[in-house]
């Protein structure tokens, strides 16, 4: 038997990716599965972005680039942060990585170690927990409740801070709840953090996927002092339907960015040269496709929320951002089917896959076992059919 490092045994495979892979495997076997699993826009990458990559290949941009990314892309990121977020950065304060997941992983590796504590509001995106565990630090989970819109309260944050607290990971709009923090709410959290040596990792990946006139703000934008200790994480995957291109980035204090670059120089080297040129076009080129995609996501959100709330025993909050719904299904716990009793979110997700050919992610993977997550980054047709199947499977429970 091969002996693996004890480090790798501290984490589990990404459940969002594992469930999606399982759904795809069942599809390949001929099962008609409707997937509400991984959060991945179903749209194609816009043509002008693809063409920028084609041009990059033709021009021979197929070699190593600087480890931290080409200056042209760094400048485009700096331009975006100024234009959209009114934040000023220098080139030495920006690093481009192989997707925002890689960016976050690099940050947890260069910042945290044994004995540190990292605050993670829950429900959280699945990978934060495992990345923090892999760094040796202890995740400190701050539970939020639906009644508070799944947002942490200042007193809660205050109560969680200890001498060992190194950072908090913020994510607004949130995966999985779709919660969006207002500037006022962030300012109140900023007041708690002011004067403390606590870093903020602000995962802004769903910045542009926002509805109902809500305005995106991150904590760096509301408090100048906190800004100096904030690292912004963002990328092109969600906004531009570019999940496969693998481009993400961080902007923040120079020392942190230099450490991430050093780490990257020993693992991936630069992110893919061609994808960097495509990301540059995504940020600097025509933005019309973003509006079109967000309008379509909004229609799908309205349909999926309405259809979920029409199912007895299911209650779904209206999310104001991202492309996930996170309905409460706990009223169904205790009900049974031929295969057994549904006692938790994993049982319910397994039942839906078996009995309804529908893939969803159990809430327990996001730190809340009363809910399930559905990604509505899929066609309205799939949403309508999938929800009919869920409704009928719920009716069959006794
Ligand atoms: N943060 C959150 C909250 C996400 O949902 C995702 C989705 N994959 C990522 C980061 C990473 O995105 P990517 O690596 O594709 O840039
Ligand atoms: N972020 C998406 C999700 O939460 C994609 C899969 C992943 O990277 O976890 O489903």
Coordinates of C-alpha atoms and ligand atoms in Angstrom, one line a residue:
X1 CA 0.0 0.0 0.0
X2 CA 1.4 3.4 -0.9
X3 CA 2.0 5.7 2.0
X4 CA 0.5 9.1 1.3
X5 CA 1.4 12.3 3.2
X6 CA -0.7 12.9 6.4
X7 CA -1.3 16.4 4.9
X8 CA -3.4 15.0 2.0
X9 CA -5.6 13.0 4.4
X10 CA -6.8 16.2 6.1
X11 CA -8.9 17.1 3.0
X12 CA -11.7 15.5 0.9
X13 CA -12.3 15.8 -2.8
X14 CA -14.3 18.8 -4.0
X15 CA -17.9 17.7 -3.6
X16 CA -19.2 20.1 -6.3
X17 CA -16.8 18.6 -8.8
X18 CA -17.3 15.0 -7.5
X19 CA -21.1 15.1 -7.9
X20 CA -20.9 16.7 -11.3
X21 CA -18.5 14.0 -12.4
X22 CA -20.9 11.4 -11.1
X23 CA -23.8 13.0 -12.9
X24 CA -21.8 13.1 -16.1
X25 CA -20.8 9.4 -15.7
X26 CA -24.4 8.4 -15.3
X27 CA -25.3 10.5 -18.4
X28 CA -22.6 8.6 -20.3
X29 CA -24.2 5.4 -19.3
X30 CA -27.4 6.6 -20.9
X31 CA -29.3 7.9 -17.8
X32 CA -31.2 11.1 -18.5
X33 CA -29.7 13.2 -15.7
X34 CA -30.5 16.8 -15.1
X35 CA -27.5 18.4 -13.5
X36 CA -27.9 21.3 -10.9
X37 CA -24.4 20.4 -9.6
X38 CA -21.3 22.5 -10.4
X39 CA -21.7 26.2 -10.8
X40 CA -20.5 26.7 -14.3
X41 CA -22.2 29.0 -16.8
X42 CA -23.7 27.0 -19.6
X43 CA -23.1 29.8 -22.1
X44 CA -20.2 29.6 -24.6
X45 CA -17.3 32.0 -24.1
X46 CA -18.1 35.1 -26.2
X47 CA -16.6 35.0 -29.7
X48 CA -14.4 38.2 -29.3
X49 CA -12.7 36.6 -26.3
X50 CA -12.1 33.3 -28.2
X51 CA -10.7 35.3 -31.2
X52 CA -8.2 37.0 -28.9
X53 CA -6.9 33.6 -28.0
X54 CA -6.7 32.6 -31.6
X55 CA -4.7 35.7 -32.4
X56 CA -2.4 35.0 -29.4
X57 CA -1.6 31.6 -30.9
X58 CA -1.1 33.0 -34.4
X59 CA 1.3 35.6 -33.0
X60 CA 3.3 33.0 -31.2
X61 CA 2.4 33.9 -27.6
X62 CA 2.8 30.2 -26.7
X63 CA 5.8 30.4 -24.5
X64 CA 6.4 30.9 -20.7
X65 CA 5.3 34.3 -19.5
X66 CA 6.4 36.1 -16.3
X67 CA 5.3 33.9 -13.4
X68 CA 2.8 36.5 -12.1
X69 CA 1.2 37.2 -15.5
X70 CA 1.9 39.4 -18.6
X71 CA 2.0 43.1 -17.8
X72 CA -0.8 43.8 -20.3
X73 CA -3.2 41.6 -18.3
X74 CA -2.0 43.0 -15.0
X75 CA -2.7 46.5 -16.4
X76 CA -6.2 45.4 -17.5
X77 CA -6.8 44.0 -14.0
X78 CA -5.6 47.3 -12.5
X79 CA -7.9 49.2 -14.9
X80 CA -10.8 47.0 -13.9
X81 CA -10.3 47.4 -10.2
X82 CA -10.1 51.2 -10.6
X83 CA -13.1 51.4 -13.0
X84 CA -15.4 49.0 -11.2
X85 CA -14.2 49.2 -7.6
X86 CA -12.5 52.6 -7.3
X87 CA -9.4 50.8 -5.9
X88 CA -5.9 51.7 -7.0
X89 CA -3.2 49.1 -7.3
X90 CA 0.4 48.9 -8.7
X91 CA 1.6 46.1 -10.9
X92 CA 3.6 44.7 -7.9
X93 CA 0.3 44.3 -6.1
X94 CA -1.3 42.0 -8.6
X95 CA -0.7 38.3 -9.5
X96 CA -2.5 36.2 -12.1
X97 CA -3.1 32.5 -11.3
X98 CA -4.7 29.4 -12.9
X99 CA -8.2 30.3 -11.8
X100 CA -9.5 31.9 -8.6
X101 CA -9.4 28.5 -6.9
X102 CA -5.6 28.5 -7.5
X103 CA -5.4 32.1 -6.3
X104 CA -7.1 31.1 -3.0
X105 CA -5.0 28.0 -2.6
X106 CA -1.8 30.0 -3.0
X107 CA -3.0 32.6 -0.5
X108 CA -3.9 30.0 2.1
X109 CA -0.4 28.4 1.6
X110 CA 1.6 31.6 2.0
X111 CA -0.5 33.1 4.8
X112 CA -1.5 30.4 7.2
X113 CA 0.1 27.7 9.3
X114 CA -0.4 25.5 12.4
X115 CA -1.9 27.4 15.3
X116 CA -3.6 30.1 13.1
X117 CA -7.3 30.5 13.0
X118 CA -9.2 31.6 9.9
X119 CA -12.8 32.8 10.1
X120 CA -15.1 31.3 7.5
X121 CA -18.8 32.4 7.4
X122 CA -21.1 29.5 6.8
X123 CA -22.7 28.5 4.5
X124 CA -19.3 28.6 2.7
X125 CA -18.0 27.6 -0.7
X126 CA -16.8 24.0 -0.3
X127 CA -13.1 24.6 -1.0
X128 CA -12.4 27.3 1.7
X129 CA -12.6 24.7 4.5
X130 CA -10.2 22.2 2.9
X131 CA -7.8 24.9 1.7
X132 CA -7.5 26.2 5.2
X133 CA -7.1 22.7 6.7
X134 CA -4.4 22.0 4.2
X135 CA -2.5 25.0 5.3
X136 CA -2.5 23.7 8.9
X137 CA -4.7 26.5 10.2
X138 CA -7.9 25.9 12.1
X139 CA -11.1 27.0 10.3
X140 CA -13.4 28.9 12.6
X141 CA -16.9 28.6 11.2
X142 CA -19.3 31.5 11.8
X143 CA -22.8 30.2 11.2
X144 CA -25.2 32.5 9.6
X145 CA -29.0 32.1 9.5
X146 CA -31.6 32.6 6.8
X147 CA -33.4 35.1 9.0
X148 CA -30.3 37.4 8.8
X149 CA -30.1 36.8 5.0
X150 CA -27.2 34.4 5.6
X151 CA -24.9 37.3 6.5
X152 CA -22.7 37.5 9.5
X153 CA -23.4 40.2 12.1
X154 CA -20.8 42.5 13.6
X155 CA -21.2 41.0 17.2
X156 CA -20.8 37.6 15.8
X157 CA -17.5 38.5 14.1
X158 CA -16.3 40.3 17.3
X159 CA -17.1 37.2 19.3
X160 CA -15.1 34.9 17.0
X161 CA -11.8 36.9 17.0
X162 CA -9.0 35.6 19.2
X163 CA -5.3 36.4 19.4
X164 CA -4.8 33.6 16.9
X165 CA -7.1 35.0 14.2
X166 CA -5.2 35.6 11.0
X167 CA -7.9 36.2 8.5
X168 CA -11.6 36.1 7.4
X169 CA -12.7 34.9 4.1
X170 CA -15.6 37.0 2.7
X171 CA -17.6 36.0 -0.4
X172 CA -20.4 38.3 -1.7
X173 CA -22.4 37.5 -3.7
X174 CA -22.1 34.2 -1.9
X175 CA -21.8 30.7 -3.2
X176 CA -24.1 28.9 -2.1
X177 CA -26.7 31.3 -0.7
X178 CA -26.6 34.2 -3.2
X179 CA -26.5 36.6 -0.3
X180 CA -25.1 40.1 -1.1
X181 CA -23.7 42.3 1.6
X182 CA -24.5 46.0 1.5
X183 CA -21.9 48.8 1.9
X184 CA -23.4 49.6 5.3
X185 CA -23.2 45.9 6.5
X186 CA -19.6 45.7 5.3
X187 CA -18.7 49.0 7.0
X188 CA -20.0 47.6 10.3
X189 CA -17.8 44.5 9.9
X190 CA -14.9 46.8 8.9
X191 CA -15.3 48.7 12.2
X192 CA -14.8 45.4 14.1
X193 CA -11.7 44.6 12.1
X194 CA -10.2 48.1 12.3
X195 CA -7.0 48.3 14.3
X196 CA -6.6 44.5 14.3
X197 CA -3.9 42.6 12.4
X198 CA -6.5 40.5 10.6
X199 CA -6.4 40.0 6.9
X200 CA -9.5 39.9 4.7
X201 CA -9.6 37.6 1.7
X202 CA -12.5 39.0 -0.4
X203 CA -13.6 36.5 -3.0
X204 CA -15.4 38.7 -5.5
X205 CA -15.8 36.0 -8.2
X206 CA -19.6 36.6 -8.5
X207 CA -19.3 40.4 -8.5
X208 CA -21.1 40.9 -11.8
X209 CA -23.8 38.3 -11.3
X210 CA -26.1 40.4 -9.2
X211 CA -29.8 41.3 -9.5
X212 CA -32.6 43.5 -8.3
X213 CA -30.6 46.7 -8.4
X214 CA -28.2 45.5 -5.7
X215 CA -24.9 47.2 -5.9
X216 CA -21.7 45.2 -5.5
X217 CA -19.3 46.4 -2.8
X218 CA -16.3 44.8 -1.2
X219 CA -15.0 45.5 2.2
X220 CA -11.8 47.1 0.7
X221 CA -14.1 49.8 -0.8
X222 CA -15.7 50.7 2.5
X223 CA -12.9 51.0 4.9
X224 CA -9.4 52.4 4.0
X225 CA -7.7 50.8 7.0
X226 CA -9.2 47.4 6.3
X227 CA -8.3 47.8 2.6
X228 CA -4.6 47.8 3.5
X229 CA -5.0 44.3 4.9
X230 CA -7.4 43.0 2.2
X231 CA -6.6 40.7 -0.7
X232 CA -9.1 40.8 -3.5
X233 CA -9.6 37.6 -5.4
X234 CA -11.5 37.5 -8.7
X235 CA -11.3 35.9 -12.1
X236 CA -13.0 35.5 -15.5
X237 CA -14.6 32.1 -15.0
X238 CA -18.1 33.2 -14.0
X239 CA -18.5 36.6 -15.5
X240 CA -17.3 35.7 -19.0
X241 CA -18.3 32.0 -19.1
X242 CA -14.5 31.1 -19.1
X243 CA -14.3 28.3 -16.5
X244 CA -12.1 26.1 -18.7
X245 CA -9.6 28.8 -19.4
X246 CA -8.4 28.9 -15.8
X247 CA -7.5 32.6 -15.1
X248 CA -8.0 34.1 -11.7
X249 CA -6.1 36.9 -9.9
X250 CA -5.3 38.5 -6.6
X251 CA -4.8 42.1 -5.7
X252 CA -3.4 43.2 -2.4
X253 CA -0.4 44.0 -0.2
X254 CA 2.9 43.7 -2.1
X255 CA 4.5 41.3 0.3
X256 CA 1.6 38.9 0.0
X257 CA 1.6 39.1 -3.8
X258 CA 5.4 38.5 -3.9
X259 CA 5.0 35.4 -1.7
X260 CA 2.3 34.1 -4.0
X261 CA 4.5 34.7 -7.0
X262 CA 7.4 32.8 -5.3
X263 CA 5.1 29.9 -4.6
X264 CA 3.7 29.9 -8.1
X265 CA 7.3 29.9 -9.5
X266 CA 7.8 26.6 -7.8
X267 CA 4.5 25.0 -8.8
X268 CA 2.6 26.1 -11.9
X269 CA 4.9 28.8 -13.3
X270 CA 2.8 31.2 -15.3
X271 CA -0.9 30.6 -16.0
X272 CA -1.5 29.6 -19.6
X273 CA -0.2 32.2 -22.0
X274 CA -3.1 32.0 -24.5
X275 CA -5.7 32.2 -21.7
X276 CA -4.1 35.3 -20.4
X277 CA -4.6 37.1 -23.7
X278 CA -8.2 35.9 -23.8
X279 CA -8.7 37.2 -20.2
X280 CA -7.2 40.6 -21.3
X281 CA -9.9 40.8 -24.0
X282 CA -12.6 39.7 -21.5
X283 CA -11.7 42.6 -19.2
X284 CA -11.0 45.3 -21.7
X285 CA -13.3 44.3 -24.6
X286 CA -17.0 44.8 -25.1
X287 CA -19.0 43.9 -22.0
X288 CA -22.5 43.4 -23.7
X289 CA -22.4 39.6 -23.2
X290 CA -22.2 40.0 -19.4
X291 CA -25.6 41.9 -19.4
X292 CA -27.2 39.3 -21.7
X293 CA -26.0 36.4 -19.4
X294 CA -27.1 38.1 -16.2
X295 CA -30.5 38.9 -17.7
X296 CA -30.9 35.2 -18.5
X297 CA -29.7 34.1 -15.1
X298 CA -32.3 36.4 -13.5
X299 CA -35.1 34.8 -15.5
X300 CA -33.9 31.4 -14.5
X301 CA -33.6 32.4 -10.8
X302 CA -37.2 33.6 -10.8
X303 CA -38.4 30.4 -12.3
X304 CA -36.4 28.1 -10.1
X305 CA -37.3 29.9 -6.9
X306 CA -41.0 30.0 -7.8
X307 CA -41.0 26.3 -8.7
X308 CA -39.1 25.3 -5.5
X309 CA -41.5 27.3 -3.3
X310 CA -44.4 25.5 -4.9
X311 CA -43.2 22.2 -3.6
X312 CA -44.7 21.4 -0.1
X313 CA -41.9 21.1 2.4
X314 CA -39.4 23.2 0.4
X315 CA -38.7 26.8 1.3
X316 CA -36.4 28.9 -0.9
X317 CA -35.1 32.4 -0.2
X318 CA -34.7 34.7 -3.2
X319 CA -31.0 35.1 -3.8
X320 CA -29.7 38.5 -5.0
X321 CA -26.5 37.3 -6.6
X322 CA -24.5 34.4 -8.1
X323 CA -26.3 31.6 -9.8
X324 CA -27.3 29.3 -7.0
X325 CA -30.4 28.6 -4.9
X326 CA -30.1 27.2 -1.4
X327 CA -33.6 25.9 -0.4
X328 CA -34.4 24.6 3.1
X329 CA -35.6 21.0 2.8
X330 CA -35.4 20.1 6.4
X331 CA -39.2 19.7 6.7
X332 CA -38.9 16.6 4.6
X333 CA -36.5 14.9 7.0
X334 CA -38.1 11.9 8.6
X335 CA -40.1 11.1 5.4
X336 CA -39.3 7.7 3.7
X337 CA -39.1 6.0 0.4
X338 CA -38.5 2.4 -0.7
X339 CA -34.8 2.8 -0.1
X340 CA -35.0 4.2 3.4
X341 CA -35.6 7.3 5.5
X342 CA -34.4 10.8 4.5
X343 CA -32.6 12.1 7.6
X344 CA -30.3 14.8 6.1
X345 CA -29.3 16.8 3.0
X346 CA -27.1 14.0 1.7
X347 CA -29.9 11.4 1.9
X348 CA -32.2 13.8 0.1
X349 CA -29.6 14.5 -2.6
X350 CA -29.0 10.8 -3.0
X351 CA -32.8 10.2 -3.3
X352 CA -33.1 12.9 -6.0
X353 CA -30.4 11.3 -8.0
X354 CA -31.8 7.8 -7.7
X355 CA -35.5 8.5 -7.9
X356 CA -35.7 11.7 -10.0
X357 CA -32.5 11.6 -12.1
X358 CA -31.6 15.1 -10.8
X359 CA -28.2 16.0 -9.4
X360 CA -28.0 18.6 -6.6
X361 CA -25.3 19.2 -3.9
X362 CA -26.2 18.5 -0.3
X363 CA -26.0 21.6 2.0
X364 CA -23.8 19.7 4.5
X365 CA -20.9 20.3 2.1
X366 CA -21.4 24.0 2.5
X367 CA -21.8 23.7 6.3
X368 CA -25.6 23.6 6.5
X369 CA -27.3 20.2 6.6
X370 CA -30.9 21.6 6.3
X371 CA -30.4 22.8 2.8
X372 CA -29.5 21.6 -0.7
X373 CA -27.8 23.7 -3.4
X374 CA -28.9 23.9 -7.0
X375 CA -27.0 25.8 -9.7
X376 CA -29.3 27.5 -12.1
X377 CA -26.6 28.0 -14.7
X378 CA -28.5 25.7 -16.9
X379 CA -31.3 26.1 -19.5
X380 CA -34.8 27.1 -18.5
X381 CA -36.0 23.9 -20.1
X382 CA -33.7 21.9 -17.8
X383 CA -34.9 23.9 -14.8
X384 CA -38.6 23.3 -15.6
X385 CA -38.1 19.6 -16.3
X386 CA -35.8 19.1 -13.3
X387 CA -38.1 20.9 -10.9
X388 CA -41.1 18.8 -12.1
X389 CA -39.1 15.7 -11.3
X390 CA -38.1 17.0 -7.9
X391 CA -41.7 17.9 -7.1
X392 CA -43.0 14.5 -8.2
X393 CA -40.2 12.7 -6.2
X394 CA -41.2 14.7 -3.1
X395 CA -44.8 13.8 -3.5
X396 CA -43.8 10.1 -3.6
X397 CA -42.3 10.3 -0.1
X398 CA -44.4 8.9 2.7
Ligands
LIG1 N1 -14.7 31.1 -5.4 C1 -16.0 30.7 -5.5 C2 -16.9 31.2 -4.4 C3 -16.5 29.9 -6.5 O1 -17.7 29.5 -6.5 C4 -15.6 29.4 -7.4 C5 -16.1 28.5 -8.5 N2 -15.3 27.6 -9.0 C6 -14.2 29.9 -7.4 C7 -13.9 30.7 -6.3 C8 -13.1 29.4 -8.3 O2 -13.4 29.8 -9.6 P1 -12.3 29.5 -10.7 O3 -11.2 28.7 -10.1 O4 -13.0 28.9 -11.9 O5 -11.8 30.9 -11.1
LIG2 N1 -17.4 26.9 -8.0 C1 -18.3 26.1 -8.7 C2 -19.2 25.4 -7.7 O1 -19.2 25.7 -6.5 C3 -17.5 25.1 -9.6 C4 -17.0 23.9 -9.0 C5 -15.9 24.1 -8.0 O2 -14.8 24.6 -8.4 O3 -16.2 23.9 -6.8 O4 -19.9 24.5 -8.0

